[in-house]
Short mmCIF file of C-alpha atoms in Angstrom, two decimals:
data_model
loop_
_atom_site.label_atom_id
_atom_site.label_comp_id
_atom_site.label_asym_id
_atom_site.label_seq_id
_atom_site.Cartn_x
_atom_site.Cartn_y
_atom_site.Cartn_z
CA MET A 786 -10.37 119.57 114.20
CA SER A 787 -10.00 122.91 112.41
CA ARG A 788 -6.90 125.04 112.68
CA GLY A 789 -8.97 127.82 114.34
CA ILE A 790 -10.09 125.59 117.15
CA ILE A 791 -6.58 124.26 117.69
CA PHE A 792 -5.21 127.81 117.76
CA GLY A 793 -7.86 128.97 120.22
CA VAL A 794 -7.23 126.08 122.60
CA GLY A 795 -3.47 126.72 122.48
CA LEU A 796 -3.91 130.43 123.14
CA PHE A 797 -6.16 129.71 126.13
CA ALA A 798 -3.61 127.26 127.54
CA LEU A 799 -0.76 129.77 127.21
CA THR A 800 -2.83 132.49 128.87
CA LEU A 801 -3.70 130.20 131.78
CA LEU A 802 -0.06 129.18 132.18
CA ALA A 803 1.07 132.81 132.25
CA PHE A 804 -1.57 133.70 134.83
CA LEU A 805 -0.48 130.89 137.15
CA CYS A 806 3.30 131.02 136.83
CA ILE A 807 4.54 134.49 135.97
CA PRO A 808 3.52 136.23 139.23
CA ARG A 809 5.68 133.77 141.17
CA HIS A 810 8.76 135.15 139.44
CA LEU A 811 7.94 138.81 139.84
CA PRO A 812 9.81 140.69 142.62
CA VAL A 813 7.85 140.85 145.86
CA PRO A 814 8.13 144.23 147.58
CA SER A 815 9.32 143.92 151.19
CA SER A 816 6.88 145.62 153.52
CA ALA A 817 6.06 148.12 150.78
CA THR A 818 2.59 148.62 152.16
CA GLY A 819 3.62 148.54 155.82
CA HIS A 820 3.72 151.37 158.33
CA PRO A 821 6.74 152.37 160.42
CA ALA A 822 6.93 150.65 163.81
CA PHE A 823 9.77 150.07 166.23
CA SER A 824 10.50 148.02 169.34
CA ALA A 825 13.55 147.77 171.60
CA HIS A 826 13.27 144.83 173.99
CA ILE A 827 15.80 143.96 176.70
CA GLU A 828 15.77 140.53 178.32
CA ASN A 829 18.39 138.01 179.49
CA GLY A 830 21.31 140.20 178.45
CA GLN A 831 19.89 140.70 174.96
CA LEU A 832 18.81 143.98 173.33
CA THR A 833 16.56 143.15 170.38
CA LEU A 834 15.53 145.74 167.81
CA SER A 835 12.51 144.90 165.67
CA GLY A 836 9.93 146.58 163.47
CA ALA A 837 10.22 148.50 160.23
CA VAL A 838 11.52 151.97 159.39
CA ALA A 839 11.24 153.96 156.20
CA GLY A 840 14.89 154.45 155.36
CA GLU A 841 18.37 152.94 155.56
CA GLU A 842 19.71 155.90 157.54
CA ALA A 843 17.13 155.49 160.33
CA LYS A 844 18.02 151.83 160.69
CA VAL A 845 21.78 152.37 160.59
CA THR A 846 21.74 155.12 163.24
CA ALA A 847 19.43 153.13 165.54
CA VAL A 848 21.54 149.97 165.31
CA ALA A 849 24.78 151.93 165.79
CA ARG A 850 23.43 153.59 168.93
CA ALA A 851 22.21 150.25 170.29
CA GLN A 852 25.63 148.70 169.75
CA ASP A 853 27.35 151.66 171.41
CA LEU A 854 25.12 151.42 174.48
CA ALA A 855 25.46 147.64 174.60
CA LYS A 856 29.26 147.83 174.95
CA SER A 857 29.12 149.52 178.35
CA LEU A 858 26.06 147.58 179.55
CA ARG A 859 27.29 144.13 178.48
CA LEU A 860 24.27 143.47 176.30
CA ARG A 861 24.14 141.55 173.03
CA VAL A 862 22.36 143.28 170.16
CA THR A 863 20.04 141.47 167.75
CA ASP A 864 18.98 143.50 164.72
CA ASN A 865 15.58 142.44 163.36
CA LEU A 866 14.76 145.84 161.88
CA THR A 867 13.51 145.92 158.28
CA ILE A 868 13.22 148.77 155.81
CA ILE A 869 9.97 149.83 154.15
CA GLU A 870 10.71 150.40 150.49
CA ASP A 871 9.48 153.80 149.29
CA GLY A 872 7.69 154.26 152.62
CA GLN A 873 7.03 157.57 154.32
CA ALA A 874 9.20 158.09 157.38
CA ALA A 875 7.47 158.48 160.74
CA GLY A 876 8.21 161.67 162.63
CA TRP A 877 9.76 159.70 165.49
CA GLU A 878 12.41 157.90 163.42
CA ALA A 879 15.01 160.65 163.93
CA ALA A 880 14.60 160.30 167.71
CA LEU A 881 15.37 156.56 167.83
CA PRO A 882 19.01 156.88 169.05
CA ALA A 883 17.95 159.17 171.91
CA LEU A 884 14.99 156.91 172.73
CA LEU A 885 17.33 153.93 173.00
CA THR A 886 19.42 155.88 175.49
CA GLN A 887 16.30 156.28 177.62
CA ALA A 888 15.25 152.65 177.18
CA VAL A 889 18.44 151.30 178.73
CA THR A 890 17.79 153.25 181.93
CA LEU A 891 15.10 150.65 182.65
CA GLN A 892 16.27 147.68 184.71
CA HIS A 893 17.60 145.03 182.38
CA HIS A 894 15.85 141.87 183.53
CA GLN A 895 13.00 142.80 181.17
CA ALA A 896 12.15 146.10 179.48
CA THR A 897 10.49 147.30 176.29
CA LEU A 898 10.10 150.58 174.46
CA SER A 899 7.85 150.34 171.39
CA LEU A 900 6.41 152.78 168.88
CA SER A 901 3.43 152.24 166.62
CA GLY A 902 1.27 154.88 165.01
CA GLN A 903 0.89 157.75 167.46
CA THR A 904 1.65 155.76 170.62
CA VAL A 905 4.86 154.93 172.45
CA THR A 906 4.72 152.25 175.13
CA VAL A 907 7.34 152.18 177.88
CA LYS A 908 7.37 148.98 179.93
CA GLY A 909 9.83 147.96 182.64
CA ALA A 910 11.11 148.83 186.11
CA VAL A 911 13.04 151.73 187.61
CA PRO A 912 14.49 152.14 191.11
CA SER A 913 12.54 155.21 192.22
CA ALA A 914 9.50 157.36 191.53
CA ASP A 915 11.81 160.23 190.55
CA ALA A 916 13.56 158.03 188.00
CA LYS A 917 10.20 157.07 186.52
CA THR A 918 9.06 160.69 186.26
CA LYS A 919 12.34 161.68 184.62
CA LEU A 920 12.22 158.80 182.14
CA LEU A 921 8.65 159.45 180.99
CA HIS A 922 9.32 163.18 180.76
CA GLU A 923 12.40 162.63 178.59
CA VAL A 924 10.54 160.24 176.27
CA ALA A 925 7.64 162.67 175.89
CA SER A 926 10.04 165.56 175.22
CA LEU A 927 11.80 163.61 172.47
CA LEU A 928 8.56 162.73 170.67
CA GLY A 929 6.46 165.85 171.09
CA THR A 930 2.80 166.30 171.91
CA SER A 931 1.51 164.37 168.88
CA ILE A 932 2.67 161.04 170.38
CA HIS A 933 0.81 159.53 173.33
CA VAL A 934 2.99 157.95 176.03
CA GLN A 935 1.55 154.72 177.41
CA ASP A 936 3.01 154.22 180.88
CA GLN A 937 3.70 150.64 181.93
CA VAL A 938 6.66 151.50 184.16
CA THR A 939 6.87 150.11 187.69
CA VAL A 940 8.99 151.31 190.60
CA VAL A 941 11.04 148.66 192.37
CA PHE A 942 13.94 148.50 194.81
CA PRO A 943 17.18 147.83 192.84
CA GLY A 944 18.02 144.62 194.70
CA SER A 945 14.54 143.13 194.55
CA ALA A 946 14.74 139.38 194.02
CA SER A 947 11.49 138.81 192.15
CA GLN A 948 9.27 140.69 189.77
CA ALA A 949 6.36 139.40 191.83
CA ASN A 950 7.18 142.16 194.29
CA LEU A 951 6.88 144.92 191.72
CA ALA A 952 4.23 147.55 192.38
CA PRO A 953 1.32 147.75 189.89
CA ALA A 954 1.95 149.93 186.86
CA GLY A 955 1.66 153.58 187.71
CA GLN A 956 1.88 153.01 191.48
CA PRO A 957 4.99 153.86 193.51
CA SER A 958 6.73 150.99 195.26
CA THR A 959 6.69 150.82 199.05
CA ALA A 960 10.14 149.23 199.10
CA PRO A 961 12.91 151.48 200.50
CA HIS A 962 15.65 152.96 198.37
CA ALA A 963 19.09 151.40 198.49
CA SER A 964 21.03 152.68 201.50
CA ARG A 965 24.18 154.76 201.15
CA THR A 966 26.15 151.74 202.37
CA GLN A 967 24.63 149.47 199.72
CA VAL A 968 25.30 151.94 196.91
CA GLN A 969 28.87 152.51 198.12
CA ALA A 970 29.52 148.78 198.31
CA GLY A 971 28.25 148.35 194.76
CA LEU A 972 30.53 151.09 193.39
CA ASP A 973 33.53 149.75 195.33
CA GLU A 974 32.93 146.28 193.94
CA ILE A 975 32.87 147.57 190.34
CA LEU A 976 36.11 149.50 190.88
CA ARG A 977 37.90 146.68 192.67
CA GLY A 978 41.06 145.97 190.71
CA GLU A 979 40.21 148.67 188.14
CA HIS A 980 42.00 151.94 187.38
CA ILE A 981 40.47 155.01 185.74
CA ALA A 982 43.40 156.05 183.57
CA PHE A 983 44.24 159.38 181.94
CA GLU A 984 46.80 160.45 179.40
CA SER A 985 50.08 161.53 181.01
CA ASN A 986 49.86 164.92 182.79
CA SER A 987 46.40 165.39 181.29
CA ALA A 988 42.72 165.26 182.22
CA VAL A 989 41.88 163.33 179.05
CA LEU A 990 40.55 159.85 179.79
CA THR A 991 42.21 157.00 177.91
CA SER A 992 40.06 154.39 176.15
CA LYS A 993 40.66 152.02 179.07
CA GLY A 994 39.73 154.76 181.50
CA ARG A 995 36.45 155.39 179.67
CA ALA A 996 35.72 151.66 179.70
CA VAL A 997 36.02 151.59 183.50
CA VAL A 998 33.73 154.61 183.91
CA ASP A 999 31.24 152.96 181.55
CA LYS A 1000 30.89 150.12 184.03
CA LEU A 1001 29.73 152.59 186.68
CA VAL A 1002 26.97 154.14 184.54
CA PRO A 1003 24.27 151.46 185.00
CA ALA A 1004 25.01 151.17 188.74
CA LEU A 1005 24.57 154.91 189.23
CA LYS A 1006 21.41 154.97 187.15
CA ARG A 1007 19.94 152.26 189.37
CA ALA A 1008 20.43 154.58 192.36
CA PRO A 1009 19.54 158.01 190.93
CA ASP A 1010 18.94 159.60 194.34
CA ALA A 1011 22.49 158.91 195.54
CA VAL A 1012 24.68 161.99 195.90
CA ILE A 1013 28.16 161.19 194.62
CA GLU A 1014 31.49 162.89 195.22
CA ILE A 1015 34.13 162.18 192.56
CA GLY A 1016 37.53 162.63 194.16
CA GLY A 1017 40.72 163.09 192.16
CA HIS A 1018 44.09 162.07 193.67
CA THR A 1019 47.68 162.26 192.42
CA ASP A 1020 51.03 160.90 193.52
CA SER A 1021 53.46 163.07 195.52
CA TYR A 1022 55.86 163.88 192.67
CA GLY A 1023 55.88 167.41 191.27
CA ASP A 1024 54.53 170.73 192.47
CA PRO A 1025 51.72 170.35 195.06
CA ASP A 1026 49.67 173.17 193.54
CA TYR A 1027 49.95 171.62 190.08
CA ASN A 1028 48.94 168.24 191.48
CA LEU A 1029 45.93 169.77 193.21
CA GLN A 1030 44.77 171.41 189.98
CA LEU A 1031 45.38 168.26 187.93
CA SER A 1032 43.41 166.12 190.38
CA ARG A 1033 40.52 168.58 190.25
CA THR A 1034 40.38 168.72 186.45
CA ARG A 1035 40.54 164.91 186.21
CA ALA A 1036 37.65 164.54 188.64
CA GLU A 1037 35.69 167.10 186.64
CA ALA A 1038 36.44 165.21 183.41
CA VAL A 1039 34.91 162.07 184.91
CA ARG A 1040 31.90 164.03 186.17
CA GLN A 1041 31.34 165.54 182.73
CA TYR A 1042 31.65 162.12 181.07
CA LEU A 1043 28.94 160.74 183.35
CA VAL A 1044 26.69 163.74 182.69
CA GLU A 1045 27.09 163.18 178.94
CA HIS A 1046 25.99 159.58 179.49
CA GLN A 1047 22.85 160.85 181.23
CA VAL A 1048 23.67 159.69 184.73
CA PRO A 1049 20.93 161.35 186.84
CA ASN A 1050 22.79 161.57 190.16
CA ARG A 1051 23.92 164.78 191.81
CA LEU A 1052 27.65 164.70 191.11
CA THR A 1053 30.41 166.88 192.53
CA ALA A 1054 34.07 166.87 191.49
CA VAL A 1055 36.77 167.48 194.13
CA GLY A 1056 40.55 167.52 193.78
CA TYR A 1057 42.72 166.36 196.68
CA GLY A 1058 46.10 166.37 194.95
CA SER A 1059 48.61 164.23 196.86
CA THR A 1060 47.17 164.95 200.32
CA ARG A 1061 45.42 161.57 200.76
CA PRO A 1062 47.81 158.83 199.61
CA LEU A 1063 46.89 155.18 199.91
CA SER A 1064 50.56 154.24 200.22
CA GLN A 1065 53.58 156.12 201.59
CA ASP A 1066 56.07 153.96 199.67
CA ARG A 1067 58.31 155.65 197.11
CA THR A 1068 57.85 153.03 194.43
CA ARG A 1069 56.33 153.10 190.96
CA ALA A 1070 53.57 150.71 192.07
CA ALA A 1071 52.72 152.92 195.05
CA SER A 1072 52.61 156.03 192.87
CA LYS A 1073 50.21 154.35 190.44
CA LYS A 1074 48.02 153.30 193.37
CA ASN A 1075 47.91 156.86 194.69
CA ARG A 1076 46.94 158.28 191.26
CA ARG A 1077 43.27 157.46 191.30
CA ILE A 1078 39.64 158.53 191.06
CA GLU A 1079 37.41 157.61 193.99
CA PHE A 1080 33.61 157.61 194.23
CA ARG A 1081 32.06 158.41 197.59
CA VAL A 1082 28.33 158.33 198.34
CA LYS A 1083 27.62 161.43 200.39
CA GLU A 1084 24.85 162.19 202.84
CA GLU A 1085 22.18 164.29 201.14
CA ARG A 1086 22.01 167.78 202.55
#
């Protein structure tokens, strides 16, 4: 066999080998040709983020907001978000933290907020028609007119035992709202054994105080029509006028904290000073008991 033939056969074999093997060792771009998409799904105490965004910052801020919300709502966060390398960011990516805040207002047995292309889909249950209107309005406001809102939100009584009783999507539920007594009992149960604490002689909530208020947020959001009075109380030590002012500013601090966490209820802050003690004893334990914040469900006027 001539050297030319041998050389040609060898060259062909090397070319074939390169064609078959080399691409396997080249880097494979992750979702480089994909399009931004996002989903936040809540089920069984789990908040799962999935989809793909075009930037590390968008992912980091979305995950951070999810983890922050999850702390007060006792949800676990699973991060399945990926990053599109060299992708073009979608206009809605900057709104993801605010959208997550809206998503968790849905009842947590099962809820989803997803974005793909020019459509956002909101699926889940809320306790009233007003809550549904507010939620969809907020989502639309965050995304602008270029994004279509697909409404799959149902209205259901907060204590409903089964999703089988949910009204069809887009139709108001015929179930009654929670009564004032039911809402009050729920708030009292959350606060049983708890203490909303402030820094000494101050209206600044401590970290433990904020943690207690955080527990009230989902309960209030489930009853958005309830009118709530936040009452501040002090012990009997010190000047009565000072105590009255301190109790009022502490109640207002709690009200403002709830507003910042987008609680939709009508909230009023009232200071009672030391005029309504729970205990008349002159002990340290009694004084701590008398220094408190109370929540009262009021009759709507």
